[in-house]
Amino acid sequence: MVSAQPGKAAREMEKWAEQLQQRSARYAELHQRMSGLSETETSADGTVRVSVDGNGLPTELTVTDRGRGADPAKLSAALMACLAAAQAKLRARVEEVTRETVGEDGPGEAILAQYRERFPDPPENEFAKRPRRDTTLTEQEWDD
C-alpha cells in the first residue's frame, strides 16, 4: 500500500518500479535459458535417438544402423518412448532452471505446471533404459 505522505509514497513507487525491473530481467534471463535447452534420449539397445528443443519439439529422430531390418512397429514404439523420455528430461531441466532463475513465484509455478501437464513421466515399457549391450541386435532379439 502506498503511503499518504508524498515523499514516502514516491520512494515506495521507486522501490516498486525497481522490483518490477529486476523481476522482468529475471524472466528475460529465464526465457533465454529455456530457449537454449535441449535433451536427447537414446533407446537402451542403441537403435534410435531422439532430441527435443526447449519447447519439447523433436529436433532429431535417428534410427541407427542397429535398426536396419527391424520391425517398423518396434522402431516406432522405440522412437515414441525416447521422445517421451527426452521430454520428461526437459521438464526436469526446466524445473531446475526456473527455480534457479525466478524462484517459486506465481508465474514461474505456472510455467512449471504447463511443462508438467505437457510432459508427464513416460510409462514403463520394453524400451525403457536398461543396461546397454555391446552386441548388435539380431532379428531374434527383436522378436523376444
Backbone as a chain_set.jsonl record, in Angstrom:
{"seq": "MVSAQPGKAAREMEKWAEQLQQRSARYAELHQRMSGLSETETSADGTVRVSVDGNGLPTELTVTDRGRGADPAKLSAALMACLAAAQAKLRARVEEVTRETVGEDGPGEAILAQYRERFPDPPENEFAKRPRRDTTLTEQEWDD", "coords": {"N": [[0.847, -1.17, 0.0], [0.525, 2.201, -0.792], [1.958, 5.011, 0.764], [0.395, 7.861, 2.371], [1.891, 10.101, 2.602], [3.614, 12.323, 0.575], [6.489, 12.288, -0.033], [7.329, 9.834, 1.042], [5.642, 8.128, -0.356], [6.58, 8.468, -2.968], [9.141, 7.306, -2.755], [8.385, 4.665, -2.202], [7.072, 4.015, -4.572], [9.234, 4.187, -6.372], [10.815, 2.114, -5.398], [9.092, -0.034, -5.869], [8.959, 0.069, -8.679], [11.62, -0.51, -9.287], [11.774, -3.147, -8.32], [10.021, -4.381, -10.108], [11.471, -4.061, -12.494], [13.715, -5.653, -11.913], [12.48, -8.137, -11.646], [11.463, -8.447, -14.215], [13.883, -8.618, -15.626], [14.853, -11.039, -14.625], [12.962, -12.821, -15.68], [13.403, -12.443, -18.393], [15.957, -13.501, -18.574], [15.337, -16.144, -17.859], [13.732, -16.883, -20.051], [15.659, -16.762, -22.088], [17.471, -18.75, -21.225], [15.807, -21.017, -21.254], [15.179, -21.195, -23.97], [17.527, -22.107, -24.991], [17.714, -24.714, -24.166], [17.972, -28.264, -24.599], [17.319, -31.728, -24.978], [18.339, -35.137, -25.174], [17.552, -38.481, -25.902], [18.4, -41.876, -25.965], [17.58, -45.089, -27.139], [17.68, -48.061, -25.135], [18.874, -50.186, -26.449], [20.263, -48.912, -28.382], [19.231, -48.425, -30.922], [17.622, -46.261, -31.68], [17.48, -42.642, -31.547], [16.455, -39.63, -30.056], [16.058, -36.159, -30.071], [15.014, -33.184, -28.388], [13.86, -29.767, -28.446], [13.834, -26.724, -26.428], [11.124, -26.336, -26.195], [10.114, -28.802, -26.244], [9.778, -29.936, -28.688], [10.539, -32.232, -31.319], [13.828, -32.327, -32.593], [15.583, -33.995, -33.677], [15.341, -37.181, -35.033], [16.494, -40.248, -35.076], [17.309, -43.285, -36.59], [19.492, -45.76, -36.027], [22.153, -47.733, -37.529], [21.816, -50.124, -36.257], [19.12, -50.538, -36.255], [18.452, -51.426, -38.722], [16.475, -53.38, -40.807], [14.733, -53.987, -38.803], [11.577, -54.533, -37.144], [9.116, -52.337, -38.178], [7.047, -51.415, -36.46], [8.111, -51.805, -33.927], [10.315, -50.124, -34.045], [8.992, -47.691, -34.291], [7.646, -47.618, -31.823], [9.857, -47.501, -30.139], [10.961, -45.034, -30.895], [8.882, -43.295, -30.067], [8.895, -43.817, -27.317], [11.431, -42.88, -26.646], [11.095, -40.195, -27.335], [9.165, -39.383, -25.426], [10.659, -39.811, -23.098], [12.805, -38.026, -23.471], [11.412, -35.618, -23.434], [10.441, -35.657, -20.805], [12.859, -35.483, -19.441], [13.556, -32.937, -20.272], [11.526, -31.452, -19.016], [12.32, -31.751, -16.332], [14.752, -30.347, -16.432], [13.805, -27.781, -17.074], [12.377, -27.222, -14.759], [14.48, -27.061, -12.927], [16.016, -24.893, -13.996], [14.123, -22.848, -13.925], [13.576, -22.567, -11.164], [16.131, -21.816, -10.283], [16.407, -19.354, -11.572], [14.057, -17.661, -11.315], [12.881, -18.421, -8.972], [10.259, -19.443, -6.761], [7.809, -18.171, -7.589], [4.493, -16.982, -8.573], [4.113, -16.747, -11.545], [6.337, -18.3, -12.366], [5.711, -20.795, -11.266], [3.442, -21.321, -12.769], [4.53, -21.715, -15.303], [5.991, -24.056, -14.802], [3.876, -25.79, -14.177], [2.638, -25.998, -16.664], [4.614, -27.361, -18.141], [4.718, -29.732, -16.654], [2.18, -30.752, -17.166], [2.208, -31.052, -19.963], [4.375, -32.764, -20.38], [4.465, -35.476, -18.939], [5.81, -38.053, -16.719], [7.257, -40.694, -18.549], [5.563, -43.743, -19.46], [6.427, -46.955, -18.121], [8.052, -49.216, -20.237], [8.996, -51.695, -22.692], [11.112, -50.471, -23.932], [12.365, -48.9, -22.172], [15.096, -47.438, -20.342], [17.767, -49.623, -19.943], [20.54, -51.717, -19.059], [23.053, -51.263, -21.494], [23.914, -53.329, -24.263], [26.826, -54.67, -25.794], [26.684, -55.935, -28.17], [25.294, -56.112, -31.5], [21.86, -55.949, -32.476], [20.078, -58.885, -33.284], [17.706, -60.386, -35.562], [16.283, -62.22, -34.079], [16.517, -61.233, -31.442], [14.913, -58.972, -31.615], [12.444, -60.151, -31.755], [12.048, -61.173, -29.254]], "CA": [[0.0, 0.0, 0.0], [1.311, 3.418, -0.937], [1.789, 5.953, 1.871], [-0.291, 9.13, 2.101], [2.912, 11.154, 2.611], [4.16, 12.4, -0.788], [7.889, 11.862, -0.122], [7.385, 8.397, 1.312], [4.948, 7.484, -1.476], [7.491, 8.492, -4.114], [10.186, 6.288, -2.51], [7.747, 3.35, -2.332], [6.842, 3.795, -6.003], [10.541, 3.926, -6.969], [11.205, 0.762, -4.978], [8.222, -0.953, -6.588], [9.404, 0.082, -10.077], [12.903, -1.233, -9.325], [11.468, -4.568, -8.16], [9.45, -4.832, -11.374], [12.568, -4.16, -13.463], [14.508, -6.825, -11.549], [11.686, -9.317, -11.972], [11.449, -8.523, -15.674], [15.208, -9.087, -16.049], [14.942, -12.474, -14.302], [12.148, -13.572, -16.643], [14.107, -12.39, -19.68], [17.03, -14.492, -18.454], [14.703, -17.463, -17.902], [13.357, -17.132, -21.443], [16.885, -17.034, -22.842], [17.993, -20.054, -20.817], [14.903, -22.077, -21.714], [15.255, -21.329, -25.429], [18.754, -22.825, -25.303], [17.685, -26.079, -23.653], [17.642, -29.408, -25.442], [17.57, -33.021, -24.341], [18.419, -36.268, -26.091], [17.372, -39.804, -25.305], [18.738, -42.985, -26.847], [16.995, -46.346, -26.669], [18.635, -48.892, -24.403], [19.62, -51.038, -27.377], [21.016, -48.06, -29.297], [18.685, -48.384, -32.279], [17.027, -44.964, -32.004], [17.87, -41.48, -30.743], [15.538, -38.515, -30.253], [16.396, -34.91, -29.378], [13.945, -32.183, -28.354], [14.299, -28.416, -28.1], [13.319, -26.192, -25.172], [9.659, -26.42, -26.196], [9.747, -30.215, -26.279], [9.561, -30.372, -30.07], [11.664, -33.027, -31.826], [14.791, -31.708, -33.497], [16.313, -35.107, -34.288], [14.798, -38.533, -34.931], [17.504, -41.045, -35.77], [17.352, -44.739, -36.499], [20.883, -46.116, -36.295], [22.349, -48.957, -38.31], [21.31, -51.255, -35.477], [17.706, -50.701, -36.545], [18.258, -51.905, -40.093], [15.749, -54.64, -40.907], [13.896, -54.194, -37.62], [10.134, -54.386, -37.283], [8.763, -50.912, -38.118], [6.223, -51.108, -35.28], [9.01, -51.729, -32.766], [11.088, -48.892, -34.199], [8.083, -46.593, -33.982], [7.445, -47.619, -30.369], [11.111, -47.045, -29.522], [11.049, -43.589, -31.138], [7.914, -42.614, -29.196], [9.368, -43.945, -25.94], [12.56, -41.954, -26.498], [10.539, -38.844, -27.357], [8.556, -39.131, -24.115], [11.731, -39.738, -22.1], [13.534, -36.767, -23.684], [10.546, -34.536, -22.971], [10.43, -35.695, -19.337], [14.151, -34.928, -19.013], [13.447, -31.497, -20.496], [10.697, -30.914, -17.933], [13.16, -31.678, -15.13], [15.7, -29.238, -16.632], [13.049, -26.532, -16.992], [12.108, -27.004, -13.334], [15.748, -26.632, -12.319], [16.367, -23.562, -14.495], [13.117, -21.895, -13.441], [13.803, -22.326, -9.732], [17.389, -21.065, -10.153], [16.32, -18.029, -12.174], [12.979, -16.812, -10.792], [12.39, -18.911, -7.689], [8.963, -20.121, -6.719], [6.711, -17.207, -7.623], [3.317, -17.409, -9.314], [4.338, -17.023, -12.974], [7.272, -19.419, -12.501], [4.957, -22.021, -10.988], [2.548, -21.55, -13.91], [5.375, -22.299, -16.354], [6.274, -25.443, -14.41], [2.639, -26.565, -14.293], [2.431, -26.286, -18.08], [5.554, -28.414, -18.541], [4.296, -30.987, -16.015], [0.997, -31.239, -17.868], [2.57, -31.445, -21.326], [5.407, -33.8, -20.437], [4.473, -36.318, -17.73], [6.786, -39.138, -16.739], [6.864, -41.696, -19.547], [5.204, -45.042, -18.881], [7.437, -48.008, -18.241], [7.802, -50.102, -21.37], [10.141, -52.531, -23.024], [12.188, -49.661, -24.478], [12.923, -48.069, -21.097], [16.54, -47.613, -20.169], [18.295, -50.814, -19.296], [21.965, -51.749, -19.414], [23.343, -51.447, -22.915], [24.724, -54.478, -24.66], [27.827, -54.312, -26.787], [26.404, -56.636, -29.427], [24.216, -55.549, -32.306], [20.644, -56.747, -32.393], [19.741, -59.826, -34.339], [16.255, -60.44, -35.718], [15.743, -62.998, -32.968], [16.399, -60.376, -30.267], [13.754, -58.095, -31.809], [11.227, -60.936, -31.553], [11.93, -61.576, -27.837]], "C": [[0.892, 1.233, 0.0], [0.945, 4.381, 0.197], [1.069, 7.217, 1.414], [0.687, 10.297, 2.087], [3.601, 11.166, 1.246], [5.6, 11.9, -0.915], [8.032, 10.367, 0.057], [6.727, 7.622, 0.167], [5.852, 7.413, -2.703], [8.579, 7.435, -3.962], [9.611, 4.874, -2.676], [7.504, 3.011, -3.799], [8.15, 3.494, -6.729], [11.007, 2.509, -6.632], [10.386, -0.286, -5.738], [8.64, -1.049, -8.048], [10.72, -0.687, -10.227], [12.677, -2.734, -9.201], [10.876, -5.149, -9.448], [10.53, -4.992, -12.444], [13.425, -5.393, -13.18], [13.772, -8.108, -11.929], [11.641, -9.523, -13.486], [12.784, -9.064, -16.2], [15.36, -10.573, -15.768], [14.144, -13.304, -15.3], [12.753, -13.53, -18.045], [15.252, -13.407, -19.688], [16.461, -15.907, -18.532], [14.325, -17.816, -19.342], [14.582, -17.5, -22.279], [17.438, -18.414, -22.494], [17.121, -21.194, -21.334], [14.99, -22.272, -23.223], [16.522, -22.073, -25.854], [18.775, -24.27, -24.833], [17.416, -27.09, -24.761], [17.988, -30.665, -24.661], [17.557, -34.103, -25.405], [18.252, -37.554, -25.306], [17.665, -40.845, -26.364], [18.134, -44.255, -26.276], [18.088, -47.199, -26.033], [19.469, -49.767, -25.331], [20.374, -50.244, -28.433], [20.448, -47.954, -30.695], [18.114, -47.031, -32.669], [17.521, -43.89, -31.043], [16.925, -40.342, -31.093], [16.043, -37.327, -29.445], [15.198, -33.978, -29.465], [14.54, -30.835, -27.987], [13.646, -27.968, -26.787], [11.809, -26.166, -25.071], [9.173, -27.86, -26.214], [9.494, -30.746, -27.671], [10.77, -31.156, -30.573], [12.533, -32.22, -32.781], [15.64, -32.766, -34.189], [15.559, -36.395, -34.0], [15.724, -39.412, -35.751], [17.28, -42.528, -35.522], [18.761, -45.124, -36.911], [20.955, -47.385, -37.144], [21.836, -50.188, -37.574], [19.836, -51.528, -35.775], [17.409, -51.234, -37.928], [17.565, -53.27, -40.067], [14.828, -54.904, -39.725], [12.429, -53.994, -37.968], [9.769, -52.908, -37.156], [7.929, -50.534, -36.891], [7.099, -50.98, -34.031], [9.885, -50.482, -32.838], [10.235, -47.677, -33.833], [7.864, -46.482, -32.472], [8.694, -47.113, -29.654], [11.291, -45.542, -29.704], [10.113, -42.826, -30.202], [8.34, -42.686, -27.732], [10.531, -42.985, -25.683], [12.086, -40.507, -26.51], [9.957, -38.487, -25.994], [9.627, -38.992, -23.037], [12.53, -38.444, -22.241], [12.707, -35.586, -23.19], [10.462, -34.501, -21.446], [11.741, -35.159, -18.774], [14.154, -33.414, -19.185], [12.645, -30.85, -19.375], [11.515, -30.76, -16.655], [14.171, -30.536, -15.243], [15.016, -27.895, -16.523], [12.736, -26.218, -15.533], [13.352, -26.465, -12.638], [16.088, -25.191, -12.707], [15.392, -22.509, -13.968], [13.35, -21.566, -11.974], [15.089, -21.527, -9.501], [17.22, -19.608, -10.573], [15.276, -17.136, -11.52], [12.428, -17.28, -9.455], [11.021, -19.55, -7.816], [7.81, -19.122, -6.684], [5.587, -17.721, -8.522], [3.55, -17.69, -10.784], [5.315, -18.184, -13.204], [6.574, -20.748, -12.267], [4.001, -22.341, -12.13], [3.315, -22.174, -15.077], [5.623, -23.774, -16.041], [5.031, -26.32, -14.535], [2.364, -26.925, -15.749], [3.357, -27.407, -18.551], [5.181, -29.747, -17.913], [3.1, -31.592, -16.751], [1.357, -31.766, -19.251], [3.493, -32.647, -21.38], [5.449, -34.612, -19.146], [5.577, -37.37, -17.82], [6.329, -40.183, -17.746], [6.493, -43.006, -18.864], [6.354, -46.021, -19.039], [7.061, -48.883, -19.437], [9.081, -50.853, -21.696], [11.324, -51.741, -23.568], [12.805, -48.752, -23.429], [14.404, -48.373, -20.949], [16.843, -48.91, -19.425], [19.751, -50.891, -19.706], [22.161, -52.029, -20.899], [24.172, -52.708, -23.124], [25.704, -54.021, -25.724], [27.546, -54.96, -28.14], [25.307, -55.914, -30.188], [23.02, -56.481, -32.213], [20.533, -57.696, -33.572], [18.229, -59.815, -34.478], [15.617, -61.19, -34.569], [15.558, -62.136, -31.731], [15.22, -59.421, -30.384], [12.454, -58.833, -31.523], [11.034, -61.358, -30.094], [10.889, -60.774, -27.107]], "O": [[1.894, 1.289, 0.713], [-0.226, 4.54, 0.539], [1.121, 7.596, 0.244], [0.345, 11.377, 1.607], [4.116, 10.139, 0.804], [5.894, 11.144, -1.841], [8.764, 9.708, -0.682], [7.221, 6.566, -0.227], [5.879, 6.397, -3.397], [8.909, 6.742, -4.924], [10.273, 3.993, -3.226], [7.701, 1.873, -4.223], [8.178, 2.636, -7.612], [11.532, 1.8, -7.49], [10.923, -1.297, -6.19], [8.674, -2.147, -8.603], [10.902, -1.43, -11.192], [13.321, -3.515, -9.902], [11.194, -6.275, -9.829], [10.505, -5.953, -13.213], [13.818, -6.1, -14.108], [14.366, -9.044, -12.465], [11.768, -10.647, -13.971], [12.802, -9.881, -17.12], [15.934, -11.299, -16.58], [14.594, -14.37, -15.723], [12.622, -14.492, -18.801], [15.482, -14.087, -20.688], [17.035, -16.772, -19.194], [14.577, -18.934, -19.793], [14.542, -18.436, -23.078], [17.831, -19.164, -23.387], [17.632, -22.214, -21.796], [14.885, -23.399, -23.705], [16.581, -22.61, -26.96], [19.75, -24.982, -25.074], [16.719, -26.798, -25.733], [18.853, -30.648, -23.785], [16.852, -33.998, -26.408], [18.751, -37.69, -24.189], [17.239, -40.721, -27.513], [18.171, -44.474, -25.065], [19.268, -47.068, -26.358], [20.63, -50.057, -25.042], [21.049, -50.823, -29.284], [21.123, -47.438, -31.586], [18.114, -46.675, -33.847], [17.918, -44.165, -29.91], [16.623, -40.108, -32.264], [16.411, -37.47, -28.279], [14.465, -33.967, -30.454], [15.57, -30.751, -27.318], [12.98, -28.76, -26.121], [11.263, -25.994, -23.981], [7.968, -28.116, -26.203], [9.046, -31.882, -27.83], [11.908, -30.784, -30.285], [12.031, -31.522, -33.662], [16.331, -32.477, -35.166], [15.184, -36.664, -32.859], [15.739, -39.333, -36.979], [17.088, -42.963, -34.386], [19.178, -44.839, -38.034], [19.939, -48.019, -37.43], [21.463, -51.18, -38.2], [19.362, -52.644, -35.563], [16.251, -51.47, -38.274], [18.015, -54.194, -39.39], [14.2, -55.961, -39.665], [12.094, -53.359, -38.969], [10.074, -52.285, -36.139], [8.095, -49.443, -36.344], [6.842, -50.132, -33.177], [10.166, -49.855, -31.816], [10.696, -46.76, -33.154], [7.892, -45.385, -31.914], [8.594, -46.378, -28.672], [11.723, -44.85, -28.782], [10.51, -41.822, -29.611], [8.166, -41.721, -26.988], [10.602, -42.354, -24.628], [12.619, -39.677, -25.773], [10.226, -37.408, -25.467], [9.51, -38.14, -22.157], [12.894, -37.83, -21.238], [13.248, -34.655, -22.592], [10.415, -33.421, -20.858], [11.748, -34.467, -17.756], [14.69, -32.69, -18.345], [13.043, -29.813, -18.844], [11.411, -29.742, -15.971], [14.424, -29.834, -14.264], [15.573, -26.961, -15.946], [12.822, -25.062, -15.119], [13.273, -25.52, -11.853], [16.408, -24.37, -11.847], [15.801, -21.406, -13.607], [13.323, -20.397, -11.59], [15.134, -20.662, -8.627], [17.834, -18.721, -9.98], [15.561, -15.982, -11.201], [11.589, -16.601, -8.863], [10.676, -20.122, -8.85], [6.928, -19.225, -5.832], [5.718, -18.769, -9.154], [3.216, -18.78, -11.247], [5.135, -18.965, -14.139], [6.817, -21.717, -12.987], [3.771, -23.512, -12.43], [2.8, -23.061, -15.759], [5.481, -24.633, -16.911], [5.128, -27.472, -14.957], [1.909, -28.032, -16.04], [2.927, -28.302, -19.279], [5.308, -30.788, -18.557], [3.027, -32.807, -16.933], [0.862, -32.815, -19.664], [3.416, -33.458, -22.303], [6.37, -34.452, -18.345], [6.197, -37.55, -18.869], [5.146, -40.522, -17.796], [7.042, -43.341, -17.815], [7.151, -45.923, -19.972], [5.897, -49.239, -19.619], [10.113, -50.665, -21.052], [12.429, -52.275, -23.659], [13.665, -47.929, -23.743], [14.893, -49.421, -21.373], [16.229, -49.223, -18.406], [20.161, -50.185, -20.628], [21.523, -52.909, -21.476], [24.997, -53.093, -22.296], [25.426, -53.081, -26.469], [28.124, -54.558, -29.149], [24.495, -55.197, -29.604], [23.164, -57.665, -31.905], [20.855, -57.347, -34.707], [17.534, -59.291, -33.608], [14.524, -60.836, -34.128], [14.555, -62.276, -31.031], [14.59, -59.089, -29.38], [11.472, -58.223, -31.1], [9.964, -61.85, -29.734], [10.668, -60.988, -25.915]]}, "num_chains": 1, "name": "protein.A"}
